[in-house]
Each structure stands twice: as C-alpha cells, then as structure tokens.
mmCIF file of C-alpha atoms in Angstrom:
data_model
loop_
_atom_site.group_PDB
_atom_site.id
_atom_site.type_symbol
_atom_site.label_atom_id
_atom_site.label_comp_id
_atom_site.label_asym_id
_atom_site.label_seq_id
_atom_site.Cartn_x
_atom_site.Cartn_y
_atom_site.Cartn_z
ATOM 1 C CA ASN A 7 -17.531 -19.241 -7.816
ATOM 2 C CA ALA A 8 -17.000 -16.570 -5.022
ATOM 3 C CA GLY A 9 -12.747 -16.905 -5.080
ATOM 4 C CA VAL A 10 -11.159 -14.915 -2.421
ATOM 5 C CA THR A 11 -13.818 -13.168 -0.243
ATOM 6 C CA GLN A 12 -12.945 -10.990 2.765
ATOM 7 C CA THR A 13 -14.845 -9.403 5.608
ATOM 8 C CA PRO A 14 -15.390 -6.508 6.623
ATOM 9 C CA LYS A 15 -14.928 -4.301 4.006
ATOM 10 C CA PHE A 16 -14.578 -1.276 6.191
ATOM 11 C CA ARG A 17 -13.628 -0.621 10.040
ATOM 12 C CA ILE A 18 -12.430 1.649 12.379
ATOM 13 C CA LEU A 19 -10.860 0.686 15.838
ATOM 14 C CA LYS A 20 -9.520 2.743 18.607
ATOM 15 C CA ILE A 21 -6.079 2.376 19.961
ATOM 16 C CA GLY A 22 -5.506 -0.594 21.774
ATOM 17 C CA GLN A 23 -8.952 -2.849 20.386
ATOM 18 C CA SER A 24 -8.064 -5.999 18.635
ATOM 19 C CA MET A 25 -9.918 -7.251 15.852
ATOM 20 C CA THR A 26 -9.709 -10.336 13.162
ATOM 21 C CA LEU A 27 -10.062 -9.838 9.592
ATOM 22 C CA GLN A 28 -11.467 -12.546 7.773
ATOM 23 C CA CYS A 29 -10.460 -14.168 4.509
ATOM 24 C CA THR A 30 -11.637 -17.368 2.904
ATOM 25 C CA GLN A 31 -11.364 -19.245 -0.713
ATOM 26 C CA ASP A 32 -13.265 -21.551 -2.411
ATOM 27 C CA MET A 33 -10.536 -22.562 -4.747
ATOM 28 C CA ASN A 34 -9.021 -25.414 -2.618
ATOM 29 C CA HIS A 35 -6.025 -23.612 -3.355
ATOM 30 C CA ASN A 36 -2.879 -24.020 -1.151
ATOM 31 C CA TYR A 37 -0.849 -21.237 -0.747
ATOM 32 C CA MET A 38 -2.655 -17.961 1.516
ATOM 33 C CA TYR A 39 -1.223 -14.375 1.602
ATOM 34 C CA TRP A 40 -2.044 -11.710 3.741
ATOM 35 C CA TYR A 41 -0.886 -7.795 2.455
ATOM 36 C CA ARG A 42 -0.899 -4.512 3.748
ATOM 37 C CA GLN A 43 -1.224 -1.427 1.218
ATOM 38 C CA ASP A 44 -0.660 1.874 2.811
ATOM 39 C CA PRO A 45 -1.229 4.845 0.628
ATOM 40 C CA GLY A 46 0.484 5.452 -2.502
ATOM 41 C CA MET A 47 2.675 2.508 -1.660
ATOM 42 C CA GLY A 48 2.719 -1.098 -2.893
ATOM 43 C CA LEU A 49 1.496 -4.019 -1.497
ATOM 44 C CA LYS A 50 3.592 -5.476 1.617
ATOM 45 C CA LEU A 51 3.666 -9.025 2.132
ATOM 46 C CA ILE A 52 2.694 -9.684 6.594
ATOM 47 C CA TYR A 53 2.373 -13.279 6.802
ATOM 48 C CA TYR A 54 2.015 -16.514 4.041
ATOM 49 C CA SER A 55 0.433 -20.041 4.451
ATOM 50 C CA VAL A 56 1.809 -23.088 2.388
ATOM 51 C CA GLY A 57 -1.040 -25.238 3.401
ATOM 52 C CA ALA A 58 -3.025 -25.939 6.472
ATOM 53 C CA GLY A 59 -1.464 -26.038 9.650
ATOM 54 C CA ILE A 60 1.977 -24.038 8.318
ATOM 55 C CA THR A 61 2.063 -20.257 8.684
ATOM 56 C CA ASP A 62 5.468 -17.953 8.272
ATOM 57 C CA LYS A 63 6.260 -14.396 8.596
ATOM 58 C CA GLY A 64 6.438 -12.067 5.316
ATOM 59 C CA GLU A 65 7.838 -8.745 5.442
ATOM 60 C CA VAL A 66 6.199 -6.955 8.025
ATOM 61 C CA PRO A 67 4.775 -9.341 10.284
ATOM 62 C CA ASN A 68 5.005 -7.305 13.530
ATOM 63 C CA GLY A 69 1.391 -6.694 15.435
ATOM 64 C CA TYR A 70 -0.266 -9.331 13.452
ATOM 65 C CA ASN A 71 -1.219 -13.052 13.904
ATOM 66 C CA VAL A 72 -2.406 -15.914 11.971
ATOM 67 C CA SER A 73 -3.547 -19.384 11.835
ATOM 68 C CA ARG A 74 -4.471 -21.435 9.227
ATOM 69 C CA SER A 75 -6.862 -24.594 10.556
ATOM 70 C CA THR A 76 -8.195 -25.523 7.020
ATOM 71 C CA THR A 77 -7.323 -25.472 4.011
ATOM 72 C CA GLU A 78 -10.029 -22.271 3.164
ATOM 73 C CA ASP A 79 -9.562 -19.705 5.852
ATOM 74 C CA PHE A 80 -6.836 -17.321 6.825
ATOM 75 C CA PRO A 81 -7.751 -14.962 9.248
ATOM 76 C CA LEU A 82 -5.584 -12.231 10.051
ATOM 77 C CA ARG A 83 -5.279 -11.249 13.919
ATOM 78 C CA LEU A 84 -4.409 -7.379 15.421
ATOM 79 C CA GLU A 85 -4.379 -7.825 19.168
ATOM 80 C CA LEU A 86 -3.500 -3.725 19.726
ATOM 81 C CA ALA A 87 -4.392 -1.974 17.260
ATOM 82 C CA ALA A 88 -2.017 0.810 16.358
ATOM 83 C CA PRO A 89 -2.102 4.180 14.410
ATOM 84 C CA SER A 90 0.686 2.589 12.027
ATOM 85 C CA GLN A 91 -1.692 0.064 11.171
ATOM 86 C CA THR A 92 -3.790 2.141 9.731
ATOM 87 C CA SER A 93 -3.988 0.583 5.966
ATOM 88 C CA VAL A 94 -5.685 -0.954 3.547
ATOM 89 C CA TYR A 95 -5.573 -5.270 3.882
ATOM 90 C CA PHE A 96 -5.684 -7.656 1.005
ATOM 91 C CA CYS A 97 -5.451 -11.117 1.431
ATOM 92 C CA ALA A 98 -4.399 -13.605 -1.916
ATOM 93 C CA SER A 99 -4.815 -17.517 -2.474
ATOM 94 C CA SER A 100 -2.627 -19.466 -5.035
ATOM 95 C CA TYR A 101 -2.947 -23.090 -5.764
ATOM 96 C CA ASP A 102 1.399 -22.915 -6.221
ATOM 97 C CA LYS A 103 3.681 -20.937 -4.610
ATOM 98 C CA GLN A 104 4.169 -17.380 -6.594
ATOM 99 C CA GLY A 105 5.658 -17.469 -9.379
ATOM 100 C CA GLY A 106 5.071 -20.977 -9.588
ATOM 101 C CA ALA A 107 3.489 -23.261 -12.530
ATOM 102 C CA ASN A 108 0.206 -22.289 -11.953
ATOM 103 C CA GLN A 109 -1.730 -19.420 -12.460
ATOM 104 C CA PRO A 110 -0.442 -16.624 -9.750
ATOM 105 C CA GLN A 111 -2.150 -15.058 -6.665
ATOM 106 C CA HIS A 112 -6.150 -14.306 -6.542
ATOM 107 C CA PHE A 113 -6.504 -11.113 -4.575
ATOM 108 C CA GLY A 114 -9.922 -10.096 -2.274
ATOM 109 C CA ASP A 115 -11.524 -7.173 -2.687
ATOM 110 C CA GLY A 116 -9.620 -6.025 0.513
ATOM 111 C CA THR A 117 -10.315 -4.562 3.902
ATOM 112 C CA ARG A 118 -9.948 -1.076 4.555
ATOM 113 C CA LEU A 119 -9.281 -0.287 8.427
ATOM 114 C CA SER A 120 -8.642 2.529 10.195
ATOM 115 C CA ILE A 121 -7.429 3.281 13.655
ATOM 116 C CA LEU A 122 -8.012 6.332 15.551
ATOM 117 C CA ALA B 17 18.527 -7.452 -2.280
ATOM 118 C CA GLN B 18 15.345 -7.514 -4.528
ATOM 119 C CA LYS B 19 13.694 -4.121 -5.596
ATOM 120 C CA VAL B 20 10.962 -2.893 -8.153
ATOM 121 C CA THR B 21 11.785 0.728 -8.904
ATOM 122 C CA GLN B 22 8.140 2.549 -11.018
ATOM 123 C CA ALA B 23 10.062 5.939 -11.113
ATOM 124 C CA GLN B 24 6.665 7.256 -12.798
ATOM 125 C CA THR B 25 4.820 8.147 -9.573
ATOM 126 C CA GLU B 26 1.873 9.698 -11.644
ATOM 127 C CA ILE B 27 0.843 10.006 -15.295
ATOM 128 C CA SER B 28 -1.708 11.841 -17.692
ATOM 129 C CA VAL B 29 -2.553 11.101 -21.068
ATOM 130 C CA VAL B 30 -5.387 11.839 -23.178
ATOM 131 C CA GLU B 31 -7.346 9.057 -24.677
ATOM 132 C CA LYS B 32 -6.096 7.402 -27.627
ATOM 133 C CA GLU B 33 -2.678 7.998 -27.034
ATOM 134 C CA ASP B 34 0.297 5.406 -26.260
ATOM 135 C CA VAL B 35 1.714 5.881 -22.667
ATOM 136 C CA THR B 36 4.627 2.997 -21.326
ATOM 137 C CA LEU B 37 5.129 2.267 -17.964
ATOM 138 C CA ASP B 38 8.780 1.599 -16.594
ATOM 139 C CA CYS B 39 9.386 -1.293 -13.943
ATOM 140 C CA VAL B 40 12.779 -1.801 -13.325
ATOM 141 C CA TYR B 41 14.139 -4.602 -10.669
ATOM 142 C CA GLU B 42 16.779 -5.339 -9.261
ATOM 143 C CA THR B 43 17.882 -9.018 -8.162
ATOM 144 C CA ARG B 44 20.361 -11.995 -7.757
ATOM 145 C CA ASP B 45 18.527 -14.451 -8.247
ATOM 146 C CA THR B 46 18.599 -16.312 -11.526
ATOM 147 C CA THR B 47 15.043 -17.931 -11.709
ATOM 148 C CA TYR B 48 12.863 -15.211 -10.974
ATOM 149 C CA TYR B 49 9.112 -14.063 -12.390
ATOM 150 C CA LEU B 50 7.737 -10.459 -13.012
ATOM 151 C CA PHE B 51 4.362 -9.223 -12.714
ATOM 152 C CA TRP B 52 1.912 -6.505 -13.831
ATOM 153 C CA TYR B 53 -0.828 -5.799 -11.602
ATOM 154 C CA LYS B 54 -3.631 -3.205 -12.282
ATOM 155 C CA GLN B 55 -5.919 -1.922 -9.520
ATOM 156 C CA PRO B 56 -8.477 0.804 -10.352
ATOM 157 C CA PRO B 57 -10.429 3.204 -8.238
ATOM 158 C CA SER B 58 -12.816 0.779 -6.898
ATOM 159 C CA GLY B 59 -9.371 -1.140 -5.282
ATOM 160 C CA GLU B 60 -9.449 -4.955 -6.388
ATOM 161 C CA LEU B 61 -5.981 -6.288 -7.481
ATOM 162 C CA VAL B 62 -6.555 -7.483 -11.428
ATOM 163 C CA PHE B 63 -3.701 -9.454 -12.439
ATOM 164 C CA LEU B 64 -2.834 -8.598 -16.372
ATOM 165 C CA ILE B 65 1.068 -10.601 -17.010
ATOM 166 C CA ARG B 66 3.874 -12.655 -15.414
ATOM 167 C CA ARG B 67 6.772 -13.475 -17.244
ATOM 168 C CA ASN B 68 9.604 -15.937 -15.966
ATOM 169 C CA SER B 69 13.170 -15.261 -16.479
ATOM 170 C CA PHE B 70 14.033 -17.156 -19.303
ATOM 171 C CA ASP B 71 11.736 -15.622 -21.326
ATOM 172 C CA GLU B 72 12.410 -12.564 -23.243
ATOM 173 C CA GLN B 73 9.927 -12.965 -25.818
ATOM 174 C CA ASN B 74 7.435 -9.995 -25.892
ATOM 175 C CA GLU B 75 3.851 -9.759 -25.287
ATOM 176 C CA ILE B 76 0.993 -8.517 -26.937
ATOM 177 C CA SER B 77 -2.266 -8.918 -25.546
ATOM 178 C CA GLY B 78 -5.017 -6.356 -27.495
ATOM 179 C CA ARG B 79 -3.628 -3.273 -26.683
ATOM 180 C CA TYR B 80 -1.326 -4.081 -23.842
ATOM 181 C CA SER B 81 2.213 -5.109 -24.839
ATOM 182 C CA TRP B 82 5.215 -6.019 -22.263
ATOM 183 C CA ASN B 83 8.746 -5.086 -23.455
ATOM 184 C CA PHE B 84 11.204 -7.310 -20.997
ATOM 185 C CA GLN B 85 14.879 -7.033 -21.241
ATOM 186 C CA LYS B 86 17.103 -8.603 -18.717
ATOM 187 C CA SER B 87 20.440 -6.741 -19.960
ATOM 188 C CA THR B 88 18.336 -3.470 -18.702
ATOM 189 C CA SER B 89 16.756 -5.060 -15.803
ATOM 190 C CA SER B 90 13.127 -3.684 -17.330
ATOM 191 C CA PHE B 91 10.034 -4.745 -17.929
ATOM 192 C CA ASN B 92 7.970 -1.633 -18.795
ATOM 193 C CA PHE B 93 4.179 -1.944 -19.965
ATOM 194 C CA THR B 94 3.151 -0.495 -22.839
ATOM 195 C CA ILE B 95 -1.105 1.007 -23.684
ATOM 196 C CA THR B 96 -1.623 1.543 -27.041
ATOM 197 C CA ALA B 97 -4.711 3.613 -28.055
ATOM 198 C CA SER B 98 -5.473 4.336 -24.180
ATOM 199 C CA GLN B 99 -9.087 4.789 -23.375
ATOM 200 C CA VAL B 100 -10.812 6.073 -19.812
ATOM 201 C CA VAL B 101 -11.069 2.898 -18.509
ATOM 202 C CA ASP B 102 -7.341 2.489 -18.180
ATOM 203 C CA SER B 103 -7.076 5.052 -15.820
ATOM 204 C CA ALA B 104 -5.850 3.065 -12.560
ATOM 205 C CA VAL B 105 -3.129 2.367 -10.497
ATOM 206 C CA TYR B 106 -0.886 -0.164 -12.162
ATOM 207 C CA PHE B 107 1.731 -2.437 -9.983
ATOM 208 C CA CYS B 108 5.081 -3.914 -11.323
ATOM 209 C CA ALA B 109 5.665 -6.911 -8.907
ATOM 210 C CA LEU B 110 9.319 -9.457 -8.432
ATOM 211 C CA THR B 111 9.395 -13.125 -7.070
ATOM 212 C CA ASP B 112 12.135 -15.312 -6.883
ATOM 213 C CA TYR B 113 11.266 -18.599 -8.364
ATOM 214 C CA SER B 114 11.554 -21.139 -4.878
ATOM 215 C CA SER B 115 10.195 -18.775 -2.525
ATOM 216 C CA ALA B 116 6.685 -17.883 -1.461
ATOM 217 C CA SER B 117 7.742 -15.026 0.724
ATOM 218 C CA LYS B 118 9.667 -13.106 -1.475
ATOM 219 C CA ILE B 119 7.533 -10.989 -3.361
ATOM 220 C CA ILE B 120 8.399 -7.741 -4.187
ATOM 221 C CA PHE B 121 6.133 -4.445 -5.323
ATOM 222 C CA GLY B 122 6.899 -1.489 -6.862
ATOM 223 C CA SER B 123 5.588 1.217 -5.316
ATOM 224 C CA GLY B 124 3.307 1.761 -8.170
ATOM 225 C CA THR B 125 2.569 4.398 -11.255
ATOM 226 C CA ARG B 126 -0.879 6.361 -10.960
ATOM 227 C CA LEU B 127 -1.977 6.535 -14.865
ATOM 228 C CA SER B 128 -5.223 9.103 -15.775
ATOM 229 C CA ILE B 129 -6.553 8.774 -18.884
ATOM 230 C CA ARG B 130 -8.161 12.328 -19.634
ATOM 231 C CA PRO B 131 -11.237 12.500 -22.501
#
C-alpha cells in the first residue's frame, strides 16, 4: 500500500507566489490533516477534514486554504507565499478521529518548502 | 489549556546505555490520549505508542517502555540498551478524545546515540 503520498518533496517559492501541496491517501480514511513543522519544533495543525466536503481550521490556518472534494485527496493551498511559511509540511490521515478506537494517524513523508 | 512539555531538548548517550525521555502534559479533559512519535533523520514520523487516560499500566515493547503516571501528569519513554538506530527526534503528543483538532505536540527531544 502507498499509504499517504505527498508531492512535491521539496519546493522553493518566491514571496507572493502561490502553490498547492498535494496529499492523497489510499486507505479510505475519513480524517485527513495538514501540519507544519518549523525547525526544532513540534507539529502544529493547520487544517483538518473529517470527510469529503468538510474542512475546519486547526491551530495555525492563516495564509492557507484547503479543500476535500474526494475522500482520497486533501490539497493545501498557499495563495501569497511569505517567508514565515518556510517549513516542513506533513499530511496525515486516520480512519477515526485522533485518539479514537482505531489506529492513529498515518503520516506522509513531508514537503520541505522554502520561501525566499 | 492543553500543553505538552518536553524539557530535554537534546540527549546524547553512548550505545547500550539506557535513556529516558520525559514528557509532562497539562489538560483539563478527563478523557484524553497520549502519543509518542519518532522522527528519524530521514524526516518521516513514525508512530510508537498511544495510551488512553484510563489505562495507567506501563507498557513494554522490546527495548521500549512507557511509564504513564496521571498523578504527576507524565508519560515518560525509556529505551533500554540503546542503539545507534535509535538516534532521532522523539515527540510526545496529547489529544482529547472528542476532538479531531486539539492535538498538541511537544517540541521534541533530539536523541543521539554514540557508538
């Protein structure tokens, strides 16, 4: 199984550019999440989705947008890239909500994004 | 407010030594879950364990063991007979049972095992 797949793995953007980070999972998980990890820090939740058509803000949503048109895909959009968005971005999925009875989150390998 | 504190920023030990990574949490919820994740140098996150707030039994998995104590709000992780492959950043995390959004990660402990 592929699990959670993120593309691209690396990207450099100029200030003000936009881009979409792709995330897809093949485990038929209902819940999907986007995190960012700043250097030397833990993960912070940007957005999450509990199912197709439903998204909600996490701890640090400003500057980002998401959509969930299918169960498999959960893209993260940066509209106007800023240096503060330089980070490693992780997508994750789970069958149930975090801490639920089923197995916890499966993480993708991350996207390393630099804004210059 | 929920909070996870990993006071040890970096730990370095010689191979085969035992090492304990500390995790202290704060929450007002009575039902919650605690996690440990490993992030090796390659960068991916690897799930190690989940423990719910009703189960204070210690858990052992090979060289890994976890000590959950509600009285001190701690969920410490011990690696016995450490190996170089254990070198990684380890994160402790907390979430309440009812929410999909309230997962809080600690800042991580960087563990280096010297041969």
